[in-house]
Coordinates of C-alpha atoms in Angstrom, one line a residue:
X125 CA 77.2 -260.1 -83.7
X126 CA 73.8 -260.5 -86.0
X127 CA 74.5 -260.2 -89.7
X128 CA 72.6 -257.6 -92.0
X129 CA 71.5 -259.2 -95.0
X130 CA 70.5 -256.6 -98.0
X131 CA 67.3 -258.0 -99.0
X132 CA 68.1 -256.8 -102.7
X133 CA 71.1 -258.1 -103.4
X134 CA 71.5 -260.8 -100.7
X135 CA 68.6 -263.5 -102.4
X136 CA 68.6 -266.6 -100.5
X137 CA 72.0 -266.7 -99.1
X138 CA 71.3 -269.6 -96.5
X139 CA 71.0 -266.7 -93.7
X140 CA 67.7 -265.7 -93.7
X141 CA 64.6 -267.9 -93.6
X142 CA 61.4 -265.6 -94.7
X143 CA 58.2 -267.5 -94.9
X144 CA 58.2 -268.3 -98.6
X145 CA 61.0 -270.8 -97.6
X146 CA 57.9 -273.0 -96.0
X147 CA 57.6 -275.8 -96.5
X148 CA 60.7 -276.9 -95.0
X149 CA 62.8 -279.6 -96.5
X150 CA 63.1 -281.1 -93.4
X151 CA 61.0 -281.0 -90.1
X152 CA 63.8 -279.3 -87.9
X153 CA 63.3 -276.4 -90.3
X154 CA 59.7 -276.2 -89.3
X155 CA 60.3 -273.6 -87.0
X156 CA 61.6 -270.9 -89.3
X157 CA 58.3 -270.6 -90.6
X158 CA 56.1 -267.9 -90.0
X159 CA 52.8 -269.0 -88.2
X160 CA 50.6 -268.7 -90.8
X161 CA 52.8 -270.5 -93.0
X162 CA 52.7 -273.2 -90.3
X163 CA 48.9 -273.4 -89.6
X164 CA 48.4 -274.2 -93.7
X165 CA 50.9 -277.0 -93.6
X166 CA 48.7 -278.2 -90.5
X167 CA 45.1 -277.4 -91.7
X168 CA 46.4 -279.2 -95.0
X169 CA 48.0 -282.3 -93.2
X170 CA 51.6 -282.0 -94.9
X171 CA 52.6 -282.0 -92.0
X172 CA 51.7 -283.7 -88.5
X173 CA 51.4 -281.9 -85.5
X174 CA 53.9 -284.6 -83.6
X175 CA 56.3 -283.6 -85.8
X176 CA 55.5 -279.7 -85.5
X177 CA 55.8 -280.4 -81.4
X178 CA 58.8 -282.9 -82.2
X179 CA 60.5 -280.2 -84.2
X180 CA 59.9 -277.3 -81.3
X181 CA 61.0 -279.0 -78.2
X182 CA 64.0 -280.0 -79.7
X183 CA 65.1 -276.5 -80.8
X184 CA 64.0 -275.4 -77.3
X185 CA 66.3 -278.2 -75.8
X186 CA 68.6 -276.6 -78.3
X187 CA 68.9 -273.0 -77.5
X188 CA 66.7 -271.8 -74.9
X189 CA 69.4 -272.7 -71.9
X190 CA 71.4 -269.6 -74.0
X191 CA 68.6 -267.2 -73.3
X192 CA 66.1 -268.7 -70.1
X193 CA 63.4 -267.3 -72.1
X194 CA 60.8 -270.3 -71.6
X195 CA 60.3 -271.6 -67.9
X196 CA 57.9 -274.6 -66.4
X197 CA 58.7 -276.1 -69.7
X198 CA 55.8 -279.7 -69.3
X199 CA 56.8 -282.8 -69.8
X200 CA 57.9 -283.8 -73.2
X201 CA 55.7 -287.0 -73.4
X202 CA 52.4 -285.6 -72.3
X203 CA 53.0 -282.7 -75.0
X204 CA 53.4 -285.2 -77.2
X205 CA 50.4 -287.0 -76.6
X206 CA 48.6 -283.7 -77.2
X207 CA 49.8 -283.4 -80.1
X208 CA 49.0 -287.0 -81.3
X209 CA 45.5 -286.0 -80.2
X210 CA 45.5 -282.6 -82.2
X211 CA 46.4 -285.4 -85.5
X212 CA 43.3 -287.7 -84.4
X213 CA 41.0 -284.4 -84.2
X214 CA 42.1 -283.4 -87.6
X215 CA 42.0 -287.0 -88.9
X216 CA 38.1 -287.0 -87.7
X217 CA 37.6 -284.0 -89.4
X218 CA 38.0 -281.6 -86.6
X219 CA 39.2 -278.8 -87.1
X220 CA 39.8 -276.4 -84.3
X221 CA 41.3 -273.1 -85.1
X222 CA 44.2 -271.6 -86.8
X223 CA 46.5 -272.5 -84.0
X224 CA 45.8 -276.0 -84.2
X225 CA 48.3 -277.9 -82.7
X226 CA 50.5 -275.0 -82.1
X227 CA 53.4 -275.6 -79.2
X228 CA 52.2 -271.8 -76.9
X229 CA 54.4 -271.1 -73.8
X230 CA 52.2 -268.3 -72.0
X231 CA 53.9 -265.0 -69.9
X232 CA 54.2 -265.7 -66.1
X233 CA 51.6 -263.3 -65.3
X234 CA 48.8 -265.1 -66.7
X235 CA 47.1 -267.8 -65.3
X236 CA 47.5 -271.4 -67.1
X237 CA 45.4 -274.3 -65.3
X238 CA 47.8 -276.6 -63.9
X239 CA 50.9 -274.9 -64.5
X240 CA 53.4 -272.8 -61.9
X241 CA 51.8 -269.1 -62.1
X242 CA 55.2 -267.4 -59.8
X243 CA 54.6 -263.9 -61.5
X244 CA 58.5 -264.0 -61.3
X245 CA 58.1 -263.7 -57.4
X246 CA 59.9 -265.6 -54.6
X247 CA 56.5 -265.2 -52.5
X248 CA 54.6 -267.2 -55.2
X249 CA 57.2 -269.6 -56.6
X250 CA 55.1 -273.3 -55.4
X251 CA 51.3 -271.2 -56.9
X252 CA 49.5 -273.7 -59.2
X253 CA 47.3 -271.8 -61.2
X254 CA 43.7 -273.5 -61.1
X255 CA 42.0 -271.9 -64.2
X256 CA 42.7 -270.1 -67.3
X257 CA 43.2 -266.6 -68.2
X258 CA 40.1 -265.5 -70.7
X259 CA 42.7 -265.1 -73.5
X260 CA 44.6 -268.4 -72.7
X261 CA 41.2 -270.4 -72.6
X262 CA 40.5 -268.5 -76.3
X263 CA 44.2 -269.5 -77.2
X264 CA 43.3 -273.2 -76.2
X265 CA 40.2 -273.0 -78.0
X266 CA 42.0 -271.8 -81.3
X267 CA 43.8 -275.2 -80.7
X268 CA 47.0 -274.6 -78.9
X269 CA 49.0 -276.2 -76.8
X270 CA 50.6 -274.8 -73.6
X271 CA 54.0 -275.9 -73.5
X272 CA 55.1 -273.8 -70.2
X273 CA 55.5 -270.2 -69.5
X274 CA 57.6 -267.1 -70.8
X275 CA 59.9 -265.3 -68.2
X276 CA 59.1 -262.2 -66.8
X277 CA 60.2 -259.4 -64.0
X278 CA 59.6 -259.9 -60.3
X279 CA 55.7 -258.7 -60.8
X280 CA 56.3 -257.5 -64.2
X281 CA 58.0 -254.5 -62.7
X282 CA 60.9 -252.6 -64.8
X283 CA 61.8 -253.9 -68.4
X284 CA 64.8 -256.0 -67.3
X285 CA 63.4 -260.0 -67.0
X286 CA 65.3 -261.7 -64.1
X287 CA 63.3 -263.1 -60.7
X288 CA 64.8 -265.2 -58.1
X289 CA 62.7 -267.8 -59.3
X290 CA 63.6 -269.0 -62.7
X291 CA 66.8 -266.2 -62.9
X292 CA 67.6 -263.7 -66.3
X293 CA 66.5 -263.7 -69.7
X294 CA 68.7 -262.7 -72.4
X295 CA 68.8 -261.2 -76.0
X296 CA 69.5 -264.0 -78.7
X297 CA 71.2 -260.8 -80.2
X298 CA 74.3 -260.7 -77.7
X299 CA 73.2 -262.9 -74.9
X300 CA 75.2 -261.6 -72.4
X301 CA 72.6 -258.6 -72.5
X302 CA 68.6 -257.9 -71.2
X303 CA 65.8 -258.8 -73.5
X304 CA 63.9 -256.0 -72.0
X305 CA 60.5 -256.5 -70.0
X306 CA 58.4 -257.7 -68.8
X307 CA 57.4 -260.0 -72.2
X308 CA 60.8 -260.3 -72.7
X309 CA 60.8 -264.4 -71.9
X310 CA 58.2 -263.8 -74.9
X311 CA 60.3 -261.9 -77.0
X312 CA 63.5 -263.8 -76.7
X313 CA 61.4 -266.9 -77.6
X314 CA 60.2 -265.6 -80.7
X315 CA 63.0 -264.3 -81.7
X316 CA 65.0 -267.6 -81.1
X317 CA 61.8 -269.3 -83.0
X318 CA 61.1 -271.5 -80.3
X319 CA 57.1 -270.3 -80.2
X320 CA 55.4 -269.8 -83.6
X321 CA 53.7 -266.4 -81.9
X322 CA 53.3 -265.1 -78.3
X323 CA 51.3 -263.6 -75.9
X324 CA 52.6 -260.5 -73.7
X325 CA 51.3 -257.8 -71.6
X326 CA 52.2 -254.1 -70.8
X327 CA 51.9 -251.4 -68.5
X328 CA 55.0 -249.7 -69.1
X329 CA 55.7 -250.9 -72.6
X330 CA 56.2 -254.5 -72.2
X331 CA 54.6 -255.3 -75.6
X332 CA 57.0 -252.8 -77.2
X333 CA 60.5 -252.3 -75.4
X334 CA 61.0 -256.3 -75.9
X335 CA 60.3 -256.0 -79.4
X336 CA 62.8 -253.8 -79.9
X337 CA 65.5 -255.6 -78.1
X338 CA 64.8 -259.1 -80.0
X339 CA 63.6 -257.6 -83.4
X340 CA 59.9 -258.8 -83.7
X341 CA 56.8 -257.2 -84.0
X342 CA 55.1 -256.3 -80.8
X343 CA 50.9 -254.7 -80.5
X344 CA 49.7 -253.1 -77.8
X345 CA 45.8 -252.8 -78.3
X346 CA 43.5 -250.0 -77.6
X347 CA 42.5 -250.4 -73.5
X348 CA 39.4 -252.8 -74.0
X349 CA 40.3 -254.8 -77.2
X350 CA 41.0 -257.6 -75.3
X351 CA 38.6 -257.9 -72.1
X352 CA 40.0 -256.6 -69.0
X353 CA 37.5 -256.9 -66.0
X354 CA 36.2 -254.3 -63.9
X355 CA 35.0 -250.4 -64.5
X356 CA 38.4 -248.7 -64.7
X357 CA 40.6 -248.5 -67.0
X358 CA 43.9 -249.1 -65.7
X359 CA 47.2 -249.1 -67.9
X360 CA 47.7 -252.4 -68.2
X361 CA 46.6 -254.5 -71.5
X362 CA 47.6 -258.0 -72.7
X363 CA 48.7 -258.4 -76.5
X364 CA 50.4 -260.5 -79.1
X365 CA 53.8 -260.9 -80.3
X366 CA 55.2 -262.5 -83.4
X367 CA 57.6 -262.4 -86.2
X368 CA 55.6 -261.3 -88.7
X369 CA 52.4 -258.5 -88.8
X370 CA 50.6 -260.7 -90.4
X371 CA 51.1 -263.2 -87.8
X372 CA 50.3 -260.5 -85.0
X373 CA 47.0 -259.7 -86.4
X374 CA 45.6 -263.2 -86.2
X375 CA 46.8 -264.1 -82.5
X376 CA 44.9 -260.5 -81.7
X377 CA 41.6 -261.8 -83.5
X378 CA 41.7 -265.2 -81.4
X379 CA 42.7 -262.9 -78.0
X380 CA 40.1 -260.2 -78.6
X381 CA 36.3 -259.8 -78.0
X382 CA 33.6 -258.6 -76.2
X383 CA 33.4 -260.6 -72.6
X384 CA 30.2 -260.3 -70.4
X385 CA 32.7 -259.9 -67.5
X386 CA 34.6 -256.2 -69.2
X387 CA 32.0 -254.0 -69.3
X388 CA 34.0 -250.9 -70.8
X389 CA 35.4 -253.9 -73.5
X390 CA 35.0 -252.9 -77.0
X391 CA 32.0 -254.7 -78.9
X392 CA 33.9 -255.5 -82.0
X393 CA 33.8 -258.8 -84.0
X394 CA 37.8 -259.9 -83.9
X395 CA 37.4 -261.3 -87.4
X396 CA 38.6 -258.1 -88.9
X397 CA 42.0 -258.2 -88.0
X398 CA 42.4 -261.6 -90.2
X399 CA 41.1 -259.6 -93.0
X400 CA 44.1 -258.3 -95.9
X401 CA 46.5 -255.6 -94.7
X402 CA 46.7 -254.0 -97.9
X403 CA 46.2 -250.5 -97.6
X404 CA 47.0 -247.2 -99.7
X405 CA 48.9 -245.1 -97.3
X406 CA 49.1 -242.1 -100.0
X407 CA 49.4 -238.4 -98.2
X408 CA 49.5 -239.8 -95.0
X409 CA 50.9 -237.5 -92.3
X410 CA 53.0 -238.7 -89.5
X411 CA 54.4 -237.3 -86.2
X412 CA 57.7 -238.1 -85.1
X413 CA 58.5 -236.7 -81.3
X414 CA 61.6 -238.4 -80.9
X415 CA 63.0 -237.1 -77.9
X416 CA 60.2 -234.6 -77.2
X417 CA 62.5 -231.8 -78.1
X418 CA 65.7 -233.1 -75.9
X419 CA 63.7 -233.6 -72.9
X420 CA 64.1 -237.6 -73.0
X421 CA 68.2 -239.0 -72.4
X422 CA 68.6 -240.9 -75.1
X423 CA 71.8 -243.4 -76.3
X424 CA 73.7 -242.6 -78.9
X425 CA 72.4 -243.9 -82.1
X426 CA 68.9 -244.5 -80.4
X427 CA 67.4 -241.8 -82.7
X428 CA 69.3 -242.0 -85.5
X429 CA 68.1 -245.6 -86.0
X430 CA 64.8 -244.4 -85.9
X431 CA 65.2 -241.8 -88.1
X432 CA 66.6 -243.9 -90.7
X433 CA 62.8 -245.6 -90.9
X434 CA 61.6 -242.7 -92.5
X435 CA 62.8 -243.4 -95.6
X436 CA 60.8 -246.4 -95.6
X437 CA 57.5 -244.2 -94.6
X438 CA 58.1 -242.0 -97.5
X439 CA 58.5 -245.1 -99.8
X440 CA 55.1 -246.5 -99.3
X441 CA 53.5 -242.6 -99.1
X442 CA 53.9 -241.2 -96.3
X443 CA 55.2 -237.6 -95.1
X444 CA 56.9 -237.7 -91.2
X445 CA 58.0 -234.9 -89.9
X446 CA 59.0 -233.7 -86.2
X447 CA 56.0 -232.1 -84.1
X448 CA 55.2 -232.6 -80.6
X449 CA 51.5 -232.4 -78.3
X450 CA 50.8 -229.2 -76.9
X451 CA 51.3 -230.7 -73.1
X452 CA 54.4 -231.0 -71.3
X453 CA 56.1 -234.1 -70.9
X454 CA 57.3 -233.8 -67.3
X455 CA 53.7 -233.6 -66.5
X456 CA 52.9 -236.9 -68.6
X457 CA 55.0 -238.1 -66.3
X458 CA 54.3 -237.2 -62.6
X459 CA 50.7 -238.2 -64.1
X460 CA 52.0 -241.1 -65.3
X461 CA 53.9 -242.2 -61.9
X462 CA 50.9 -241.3 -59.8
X463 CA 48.3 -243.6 -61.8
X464 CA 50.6 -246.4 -61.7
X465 CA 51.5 -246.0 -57.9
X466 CA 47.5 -246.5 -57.5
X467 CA 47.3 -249.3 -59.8
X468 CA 50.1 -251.3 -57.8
X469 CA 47.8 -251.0 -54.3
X470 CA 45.4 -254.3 -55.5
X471 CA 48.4 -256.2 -53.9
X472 CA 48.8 -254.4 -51.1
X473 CA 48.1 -257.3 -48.9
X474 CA 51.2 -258.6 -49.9
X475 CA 53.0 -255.4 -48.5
X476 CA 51.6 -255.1 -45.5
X477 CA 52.4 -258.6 -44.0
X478 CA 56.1 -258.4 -43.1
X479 CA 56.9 -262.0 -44.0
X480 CA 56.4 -261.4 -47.8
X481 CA 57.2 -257.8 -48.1
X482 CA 61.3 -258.8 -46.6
X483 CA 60.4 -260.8 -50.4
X484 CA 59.6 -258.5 -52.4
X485 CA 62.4 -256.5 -54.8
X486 CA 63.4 -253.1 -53.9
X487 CA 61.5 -251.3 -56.8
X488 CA 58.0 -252.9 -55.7
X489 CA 58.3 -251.8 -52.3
X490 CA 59.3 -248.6 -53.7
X491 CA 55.7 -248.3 -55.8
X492 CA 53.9 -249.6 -52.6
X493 CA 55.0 -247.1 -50.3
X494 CA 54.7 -244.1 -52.7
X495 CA 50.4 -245.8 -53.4
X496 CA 50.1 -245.8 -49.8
X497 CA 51.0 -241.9 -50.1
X498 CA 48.4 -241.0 -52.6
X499 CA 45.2 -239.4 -51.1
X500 CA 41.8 -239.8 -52.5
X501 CA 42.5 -236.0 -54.5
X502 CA 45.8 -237.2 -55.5
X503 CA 44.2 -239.6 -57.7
X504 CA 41.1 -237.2 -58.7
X505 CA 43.9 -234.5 -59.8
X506 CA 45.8 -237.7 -61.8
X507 CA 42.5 -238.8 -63.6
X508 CA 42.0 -234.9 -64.4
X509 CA 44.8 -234.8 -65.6
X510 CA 44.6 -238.0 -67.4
X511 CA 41.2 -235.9 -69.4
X512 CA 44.0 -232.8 -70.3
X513 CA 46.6 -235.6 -72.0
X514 CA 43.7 -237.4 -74.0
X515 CA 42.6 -234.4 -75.2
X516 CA 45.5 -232.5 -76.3
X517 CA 46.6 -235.7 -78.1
X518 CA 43.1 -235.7 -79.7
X519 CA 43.6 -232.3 -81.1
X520 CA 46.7 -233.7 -82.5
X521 CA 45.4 -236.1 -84.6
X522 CA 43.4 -233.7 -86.1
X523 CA 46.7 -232.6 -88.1
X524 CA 48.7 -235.9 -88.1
X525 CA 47.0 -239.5 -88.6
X526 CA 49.6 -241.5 -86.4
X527 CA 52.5 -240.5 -84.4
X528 CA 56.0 -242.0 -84.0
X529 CA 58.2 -242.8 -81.2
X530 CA 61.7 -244.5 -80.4
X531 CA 60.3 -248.1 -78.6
X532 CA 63.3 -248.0 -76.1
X533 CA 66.0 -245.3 -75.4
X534 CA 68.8 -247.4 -74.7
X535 CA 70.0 -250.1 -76.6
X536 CA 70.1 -253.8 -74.9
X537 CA 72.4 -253.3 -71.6
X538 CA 74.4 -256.1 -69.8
X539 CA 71.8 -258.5 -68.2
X540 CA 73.8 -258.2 -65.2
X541 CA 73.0 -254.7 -64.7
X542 CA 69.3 -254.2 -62.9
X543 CA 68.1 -250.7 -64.6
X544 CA 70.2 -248.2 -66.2
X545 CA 71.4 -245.5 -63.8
X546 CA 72.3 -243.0 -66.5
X547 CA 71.7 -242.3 -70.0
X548 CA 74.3 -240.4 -72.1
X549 CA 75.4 -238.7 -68.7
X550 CA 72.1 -237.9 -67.1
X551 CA 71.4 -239.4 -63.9
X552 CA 67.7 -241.6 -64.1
X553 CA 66.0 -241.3 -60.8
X554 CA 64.0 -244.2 -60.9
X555 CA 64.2 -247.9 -61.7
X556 CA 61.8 -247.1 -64.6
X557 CA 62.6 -243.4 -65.7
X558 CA 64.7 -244.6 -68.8
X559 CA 61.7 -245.9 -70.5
X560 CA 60.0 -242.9 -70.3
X561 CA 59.2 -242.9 -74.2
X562 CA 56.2 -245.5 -73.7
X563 CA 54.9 -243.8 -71.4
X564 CA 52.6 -241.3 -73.0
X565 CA 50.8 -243.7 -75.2
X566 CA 50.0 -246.2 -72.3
X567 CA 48.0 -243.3 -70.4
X568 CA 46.1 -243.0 -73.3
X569 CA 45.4 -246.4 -73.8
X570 CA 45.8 -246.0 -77.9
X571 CA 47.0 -248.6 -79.9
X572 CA 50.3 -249.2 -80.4
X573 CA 52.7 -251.4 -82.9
X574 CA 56.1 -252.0 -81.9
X575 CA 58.4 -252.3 -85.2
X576 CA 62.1 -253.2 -85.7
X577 CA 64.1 -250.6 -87.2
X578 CA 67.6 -252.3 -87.7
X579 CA 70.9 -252.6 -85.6
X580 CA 73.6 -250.2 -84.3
X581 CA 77.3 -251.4 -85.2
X582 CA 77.6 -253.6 -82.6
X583 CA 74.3 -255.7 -83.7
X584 CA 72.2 -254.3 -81.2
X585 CA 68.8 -254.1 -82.6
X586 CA 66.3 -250.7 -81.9
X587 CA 62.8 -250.6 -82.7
X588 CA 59.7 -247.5 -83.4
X589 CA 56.2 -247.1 -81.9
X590 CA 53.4 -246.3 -84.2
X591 CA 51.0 -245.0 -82.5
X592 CA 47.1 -244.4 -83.8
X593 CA 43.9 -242.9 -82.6
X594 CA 42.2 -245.0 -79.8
X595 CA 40.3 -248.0 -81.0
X596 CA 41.7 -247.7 -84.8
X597 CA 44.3 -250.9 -84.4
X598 CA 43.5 -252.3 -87.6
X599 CA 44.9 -249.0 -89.1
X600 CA 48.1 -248.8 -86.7
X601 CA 48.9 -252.5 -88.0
X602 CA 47.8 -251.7 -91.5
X603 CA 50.7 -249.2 -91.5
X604 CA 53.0 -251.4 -89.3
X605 CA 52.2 -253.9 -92.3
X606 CA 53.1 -251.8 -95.2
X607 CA 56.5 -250.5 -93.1
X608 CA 56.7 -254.4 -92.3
X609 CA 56.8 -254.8 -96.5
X610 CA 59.5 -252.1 -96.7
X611 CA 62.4 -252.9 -94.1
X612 CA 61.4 -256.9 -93.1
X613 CA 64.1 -256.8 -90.6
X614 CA 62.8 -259.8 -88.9
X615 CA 63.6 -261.9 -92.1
X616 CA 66.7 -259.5 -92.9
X617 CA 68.5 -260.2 -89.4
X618 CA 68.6 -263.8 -87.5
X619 CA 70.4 -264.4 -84.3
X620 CA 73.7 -265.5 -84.2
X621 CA 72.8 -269.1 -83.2
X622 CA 70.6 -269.2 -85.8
X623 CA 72.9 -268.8 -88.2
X624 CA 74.4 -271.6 -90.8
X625 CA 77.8 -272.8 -90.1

């Protein structure tokens, strides 16, 4: 069980390790630092990048066989040589980025040149990827270095990481329970501080129900921050993870950007986000729809964890109180279930040959078969209806500046268990209808932070969406930054491994 540390009266007990505890005494402590912490001991040379890969691989070798949370780990020797060649750059005077020589592992549903790309499926386990992502080639360009990959579900599908390919990822919280999904490889890895930030993705809130289950900070951008291709937008997006806000913002200026190739991108210079945080959040008015009035099944203690952040609003000037959209939630959802049964029909090829679809799980066939179902009005009604949902949230924020939500509504389950059949009694009828809370924000496509709100009595850790108008992240993580200033739960709460003694 994690241990709560009163950030008053607890000082420096030895248990937590917040970033003013850089730099370390010794280079096995490098990895409790925070990342920016870590790319000024870099960019000054205090300390080597051989030792910051040294000091990484040998925590991974340490504890990730407790959690599987990074897979297609490379070969320790050629890391290290890329890392002596990150030392010879900066010796010449070449500096690339803020990542500079920074150990990355990158989620199993991007693309890393040379590296297995399985997207957690049986039918894909031998792919080689042979090119880059856009935001891994910006990552390497920032100076990183891929280490491997971070575990995901079978095809991202359902936040509950295990595949037949590289098996289940764990909590570092109680590791005999789920780290969420489908970023939860990414999570758990951050959380175990065995990569100094992360990237992730999310559909269904795979950038915020991980978060929550491994108490870090989690963003999930406005659709178009970082460049999808094509002329639809879809409800998937790609984000960054880390332990601090702070550390968040600067992964999303190096992953963002206009692209040539994402035409509905947005044309915004990614600098700002490495700008201060600071912000006066005086007479600011926040939403809080909880359980949309009892409609959602909830665990106990689910919302009275959240709840208990409001104190930490009002502290830094805020007012929340409980309203919900003028729209009914039942419809978000058949909307909801219909646009993402359409966007699961690009790999339809895969369903209709008979040799890979005896492959796939149960819950993809399942979205297959319902696509196949839709008809061309199906999906006209869905985007209609898509219109109604934007715009009644928009007359919302006409009252409230941001909106809040519980991140999860179940607390981390036994990783054993595939998808939680009931909540608090009620039955779920699908393998993803107990995640339901995420779901209204990703139809929107508004930006999203994902923020720890502390631990149940049996160390189980919960977390809160803040949600913000579409294309104002820098506002959503100003406020996840001042809350961030308030609670610091990630400094506040280590895993148990992690732990002295």
């Amino acid at each position: 069980m994690s241990t709560v540390i009163d950030p008053v009266s607890a000082g420096d007990s030895g248990r937590t390790r917040p970033g003013s505890s850089c730099p370390p005494r010794g280079y096995g402590e490098l990895v409790m630092c925070d990342a920016l912490t870590l790319s000024s001991l870099i960019k000054s040379r205090q300390v080597s990048c051989i030792d910051v890969m040294t000091a990484y691989l040998d925590h991974i070798e340490l504890h990730n066989r407790s959690v599987n949370a990074i897979v297609a780990l490379r070969d320790r020797d050629a890391l290290l040589a890329e890392a002596r060649e990150r030392d010879r750059q900066l010796a010449d005077g070449h500096y690339l980025g803020w990542m500079h020589g920074f150990p990355h592992a990158v989620k199993d549903l991007s693309a890393v040149k040379g590296l297995p790309f399985t997207s957690g499926s049986p039918i894909f386990a031998d792919r080689i990827a042979d090119a880059d992502d856009l935001f891994v080639t910006r990552i390497r360009a920032a100076g990183a270095i891929i280490i491997g990959k971070t575990n995901t579900p079978e095809f991202g599908l359902g936040s509950q990481t295990y595949n037949p390919v590289f098996g289940t990822t764990a909590t570092p919280y109680d590791t005999s329970r789920t780290a969420g999904g489908s970023s939860g490889g990414a999570a758990a890895a951050l959380a175990l501080r065995m990569v100094p930030v992360a990237d992730g993705s999310d559909y269904m809130g795979s950038l915020r129900n991980p978060p929550a289950f491994n108490n870090v900070v989690g963003f999930r951008p406005s659709w178009g921050r970082i460049p999808e291709a094509g002329f639809i937008a879809q409800g998937a997006v790609v984000g960054p993870m880390g332990r601090s806000v702070a550390d968040v913002t600067h992964l999303l200026s190096t992953m963002a950007g206009p692209d040539a190739n994402a035409p509905l991108g947005i044309d915004e210079d990614p600098e700002v986000f490495t700008r201060s945080l600071d912000r006066d959040f005086s007479g600011t008015r926040i939403a809080w729809v909880g359980d949309w009035g009892g409609y959602l099944a909830t665990e106990p203690g689910v919302l009275e964890l959240c709840e208990s952040a409001f104190d930490a609003f009002a502290n830094i000037g805020c007012r929340v109180e409980a309203a919900l959209p003028d729209y009914k939630p039942e419809d978000i959802w058949q909307l909801f279930l219909r646009w993402r049964w359409w966007a699961q029909l690009g790999l339809v090829d895969l369903y209709n040959d008979p040799q890979t679809r005896a492959q796939m799980k149960p819950e993809f066939v399942w979205e297959m078969e319902h696509g196949l179902a839709l008809s061309a009005l199906d999906v006209t009604r869905a985007a209609a209806a898509r219109n109604d949902w934007q715009a009644a949230l928009t007359k919302m924020f006409e009252t409230y500046d941001y909106i809040l939500a519980p991140s999860a509504q179940v607390f981390p389950f036994d990783k054993a268990t595939h998808w939680p059949t009931t909540i608090a009694g009620r039955p779920m009828d699908t393998y993803h209808r107990w995640m339901e809370t995420v779901a209204p924000w990703t139809m929107t496509s508004l930006p999203v932070a994902a923020m720890p709100v502390g631990f149940d009595d049996r160390g189980l850790p919960m977390g809160i969406q803040i949600i913000g108008r579409h294309g104002a992240d820098r506002t959503v993580l100003q406020l996840a930054y001042a809350y961030e200033q308030a609670t610091k739960w990630v400094e506040r709460v280590l895993p148990p491994s992690l732990l002295p003694g």
